Amino acid sequence: MQRQGDGLNRQHWWRDAVIYQVYVRSFLDSTGDGVGDLAGVRAGLPYLKKLGVDGIWLSPFYPSPQHDHGYDVADYCDVDPLFGDLAEFDLLVATARRLGIKVLLDIVPNHCSSEHPWFEEALAAEPGSAVRARFHFADGRGPDGAEPPNNWHSMFGGPAWSRVTEADGRPGQWYLHMFAPEQPDWNWRNPEIAAEFDRILRFWLDRGIDGFRIDVAAGLYKHPELPDSDDPEADARTRDSVNPLAWNQPEVHDVWRRWRSICEEYTARDGRERLLVGEVSVPTAREHAQYVRSDELHQAFFFDLLSAPWEADAFRKVISEAMQDIAGTGSTVTWVLNNHDQVRTVTRYGEPATEGSGLGAARARAAALLMLALPGAAYIYQGEELGLPEVVDLPDHVLTDPIFHRTGSRARIRDGCRVPLPWSGQASPFGFTSGVESAKPWLPQPEYFAEYATDRALADTRSFWHLYRDGLQLRDALPQLGEGTLRWLETPPGVLAFVRGDGLVCAVNFGTATVPAPVSGSPLLSSGPCPAGVLPGSTAAWWMSDGTESTPA
């Protein structure tokens, strides 16, 4: 599909959109307090326009005690003073609209903050009261109810239940939290919850946003009987939503049908399509596809590409399954290589460490070019366009991830990918804090971040930034890219190649040795040095073909 119209009004814009994830507290600080904010995002919009993305997804900025950096929401219809206010939010949306940049909000419907007024009301109420029915309160098991109601474990480690002290001072019921104790799960079997989130959606849609990224979209409903799990520690062990009693319940699809109808109501008013994109963690592409049926979510992140090992066969398998099962619903696949919960791509592809950061960077560049050539939409996590590595040596005393504080383990903690971006200069804060060079970012930036600052990246035509920018420009200009299909080519072992549309070939050499290129001639764009007729190891390239692609020996 060739793009038509501007980025704001193009029909079905979401089907092949490239969205940039803004982790607000780490993007750009306008006040000098060391924490990024909405005014900082607004100041950075021209940078993102120059990069060439279609939209931004903002991490939560709602009032919150910040036990999980805003994913513990105390008020869904306001802005935390840490990040600004509603007037600043409106300026941000208006500025983005002038630049043709879509704005998506991160909404958290599975759980709220323990400081949310409804939960505070529930704590003060009697067991069995109507206000407690908004959450999952239950009596404990064993003598005096001293054991949790079931054996489920939290995603962040430890039991998924916490016991409350009743108004008379006695130990009382337990409440469910599939993440931290400060994040009680809503009870979506209570119709009050659906009605409240209808109100929340409309509040933000009325302020002009273009859609929502939905946190834990396979969650919300729990098994009605809350039975014991056969593998209670699975969620904590995998850091994934795999407990079949707590996630992916069939009733959740009714929620997305309801939300889709609300979005379509707004679209009918002004012709602007509003997007619902879900964080959906389910075992198979076929189950994933159930969330993007024509009356449910528009899209859902396809995480299998992110988790695939750096092997040609593995990538081909997950891409083929996605194209068959997800694109077959009439939706398009939503590709991701990274986000705020994952080890940064350069570091992930460079593991084990003995393989060296250079190889990790080469693979990350190749993976980026591959993702941008795939049919469908793509999401880019901030800093990936700079080639930022994971910060792996943060001292324990600065770590903020509740996973670390719940488990005492640094395994799979998320602070290392959330370190504030470097913008300019030779020393921290690297231009992150506007006008306050002595300010300390909320997480410390290593000295080597100077090598990745945006001013250097823009000046160096060989940088990650230029690879992303050039790929996005070609993706926007070439009708072969974006939405559509692909056709696989025969290739030597360790090489993956496919054709898009009318003769555009994307090829990736997953090995280290140079091999013949799948097509003759010089590449249109490559992730590294790529002489005519050959494809070096750990490199991706795009070629224009005359339709008579060669098959390398």
PDB file of C-alpha atoms in Angstrom, residues 1 4 57 76 101 108 111 116 158 166 206 212 237 244 280 300 324 348-349 392 416 471 484 492 519 529 542-543:
ATOM      1  CA  MET A   1       0.000   0.000   0.000  1.00  0.00           C
ATOM      2  CA  GLN A   4      -1.469   8.861   0.782  1.00  0.00           C
ATOM      3  CA  TRP A  57       3.350   6.442  22.640  1.00  0.00           C
ATOM      4  CA  TYR A  76      -6.545   8.193  35.503  1.00  0.00           C
ATOM      5  CA  ILE A 101       2.544  13.270  14.766  1.00  0.00           C
ATOM      6  CA  VAL A 108      -3.413   0.614  32.684  1.00  0.00           C
ATOM      7  CA  HIS A 111      -4.563  -2.666  38.175  1.00  0.00           C
ATOM      8  CA  HIS A 116      -6.363   5.204  44.276  1.00  0.00           C
ATOM      9  CA  GLY A 158       6.523 -13.307  46.033  1.00  0.00           C
ATOM     10  CA  GLU A 166      -9.268  -4.208  59.193  1.00  0.00           C
ATOM     11  CA  ASP A 206     -12.182  14.350  24.132  1.00  0.00           C
ATOM     12  CA  PHE A 212      -4.232   3.992  23.518  1.00  0.00           C
ATOM     13  CA  ARG A 237      10.168 -17.248  36.956  1.00  0.00           C
ATOM     14  CA  PRO A 244      -3.602 -19.490  32.562  1.00  0.00           C
ATOM     15  CA  VAL A 280      -0.659  -9.104  24.565  1.00  0.00           C
ATOM     16  CA  ALA A 300      -1.270  -6.073  19.419  1.00  0.00           C
ATOM     17  CA  GLN A 324      -0.239 -16.432   8.535  1.00  0.00           C
ATOM     18  CA  ARG A 348      20.863  -8.455  23.920  1.00  0.00           C
ATOM     19  CA  TYR A 349      22.326  -9.316  20.520  1.00  0.00           C
ATOM     20  CA  VAL A 392      24.419  -3.073  33.288  1.00  0.00           C
ATOM     21  CA  GLY A 416      19.250  -0.464  32.694  1.00  0.00           C
ATOM     22  CA  GLY A 471      14.994   3.508   6.487  1.00  0.00           C
ATOM     23  CA  GLY A 484       1.276  -5.806   2.262  1.00  0.00           C
ATOM     24  CA  PRO A 492      22.277 -20.167   1.686  1.00  0.00           C
ATOM     25  CA  VAL A 519      20.347  -9.968  -5.995  1.00  0.00           C
ATOM     26  CA  PRO A 529      29.458  -1.733   4.647  1.00  0.00           C
ATOM     27  CA  TRP A 542      17.635  -3.552   0.785  1.00  0.00           C
ATOM     28  CA  TRP A 543      17.955  -4.000  -2.977  1.00  0.00           C
TER      29      TRP A 543
END
